[in-house]
Short mmCIF file of C-alpha atoms in Angstrom, two decimals:
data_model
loop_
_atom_site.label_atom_id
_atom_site.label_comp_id
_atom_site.label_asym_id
_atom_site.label_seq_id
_atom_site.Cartn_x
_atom_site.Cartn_y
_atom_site.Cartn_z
CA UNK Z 1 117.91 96.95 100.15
CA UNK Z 2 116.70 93.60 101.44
CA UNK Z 3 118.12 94.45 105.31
CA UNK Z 4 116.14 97.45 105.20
CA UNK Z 5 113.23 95.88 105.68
CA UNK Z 6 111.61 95.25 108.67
CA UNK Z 7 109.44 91.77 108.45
CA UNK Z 8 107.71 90.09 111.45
CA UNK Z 9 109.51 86.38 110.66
CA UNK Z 10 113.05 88.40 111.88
CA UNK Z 11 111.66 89.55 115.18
CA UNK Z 12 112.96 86.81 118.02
CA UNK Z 13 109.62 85.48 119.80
CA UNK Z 14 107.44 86.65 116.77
CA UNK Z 15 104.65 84.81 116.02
CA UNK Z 16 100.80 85.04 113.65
CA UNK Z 17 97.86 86.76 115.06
CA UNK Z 18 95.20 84.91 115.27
CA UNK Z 19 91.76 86.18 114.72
CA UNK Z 20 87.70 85.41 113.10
CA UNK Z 21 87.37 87.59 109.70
CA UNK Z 22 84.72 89.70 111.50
CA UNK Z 23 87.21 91.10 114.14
CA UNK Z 24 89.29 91.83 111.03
CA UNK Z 25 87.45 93.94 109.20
CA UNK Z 26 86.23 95.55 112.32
CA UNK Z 27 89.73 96.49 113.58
CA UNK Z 28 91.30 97.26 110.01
CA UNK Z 29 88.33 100.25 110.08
CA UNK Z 30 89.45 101.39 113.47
CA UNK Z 31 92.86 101.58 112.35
CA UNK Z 32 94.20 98.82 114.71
CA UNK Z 33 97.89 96.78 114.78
CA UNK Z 34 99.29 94.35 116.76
CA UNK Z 35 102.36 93.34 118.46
CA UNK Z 36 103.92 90.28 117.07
CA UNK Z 37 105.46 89.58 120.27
CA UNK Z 38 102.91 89.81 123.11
CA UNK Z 39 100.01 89.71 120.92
CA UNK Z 40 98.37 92.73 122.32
CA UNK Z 41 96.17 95.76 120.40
CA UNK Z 42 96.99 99.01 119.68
CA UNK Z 43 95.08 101.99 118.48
CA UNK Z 44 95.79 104.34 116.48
CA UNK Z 45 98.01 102.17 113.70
CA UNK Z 46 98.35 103.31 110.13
CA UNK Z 47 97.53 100.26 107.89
CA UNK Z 48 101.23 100.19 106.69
CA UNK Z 49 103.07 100.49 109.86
CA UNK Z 50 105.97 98.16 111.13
CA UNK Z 51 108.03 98.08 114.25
CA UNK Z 52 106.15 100.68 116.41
CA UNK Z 53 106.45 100.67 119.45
CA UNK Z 54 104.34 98.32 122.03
CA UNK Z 55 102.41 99.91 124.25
CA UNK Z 56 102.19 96.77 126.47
CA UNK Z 57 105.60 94.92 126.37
CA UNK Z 58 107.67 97.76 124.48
CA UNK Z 59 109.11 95.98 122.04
CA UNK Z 60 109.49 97.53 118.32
CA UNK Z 61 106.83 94.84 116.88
CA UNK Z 62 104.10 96.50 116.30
CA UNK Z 63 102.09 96.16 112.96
CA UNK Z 64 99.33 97.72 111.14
CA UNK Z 65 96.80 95.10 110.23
CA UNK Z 66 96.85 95.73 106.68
CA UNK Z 67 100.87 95.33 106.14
CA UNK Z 68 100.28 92.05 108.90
CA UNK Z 69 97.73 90.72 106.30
CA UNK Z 70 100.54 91.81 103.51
CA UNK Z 71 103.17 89.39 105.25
CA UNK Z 72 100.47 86.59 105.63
CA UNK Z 73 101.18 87.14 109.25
CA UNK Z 74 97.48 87.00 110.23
CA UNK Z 75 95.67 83.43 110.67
CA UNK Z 76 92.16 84.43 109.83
CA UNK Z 77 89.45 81.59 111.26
CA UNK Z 78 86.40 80.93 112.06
CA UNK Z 79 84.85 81.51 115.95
CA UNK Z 80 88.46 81.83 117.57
CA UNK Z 81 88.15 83.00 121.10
CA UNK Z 82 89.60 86.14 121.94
#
């Protein structure tokens, strides 16, 4: 069912991560997601997770990388400063 599903675009204040392919690939091993919100890290992700819980702003927007890549919800670039 199409309300079922939890993408980033429906989360108010959601907006792409930003980040270089090599941080990427890095963080996709270490099983890392991201809030869509504030933007921050998190450890301990599975690849396919959606709305965890943020550790920093505690918001339900947390991603795993993989499903953020999934939604085209990551802006992968070259040099961007962290």
């Amino acid at each position: 069912m199409a309300s079922d599903i939890h993408v980033p675009w429906k989360i108010e204040g959601a907006s792409k991560i930003r980040m270089d392919e090599a941080t990427y690939a890095e963080e996709s091993e270490e099983n890392m997601g991201y809030c869509v919100k504030c933007h921050q890290s998190q450890s301990q992700v599975e690849p396919d997770a959606e709305i965890y819980k943020c550790e920093s702003c505690g918001e339900p927007a947390v991603y795993g990388l993989q499903q953020l890549m999934l939604y085209q919800w990551i802006d992968l670039e070259d040099g961007v400063d962290e």
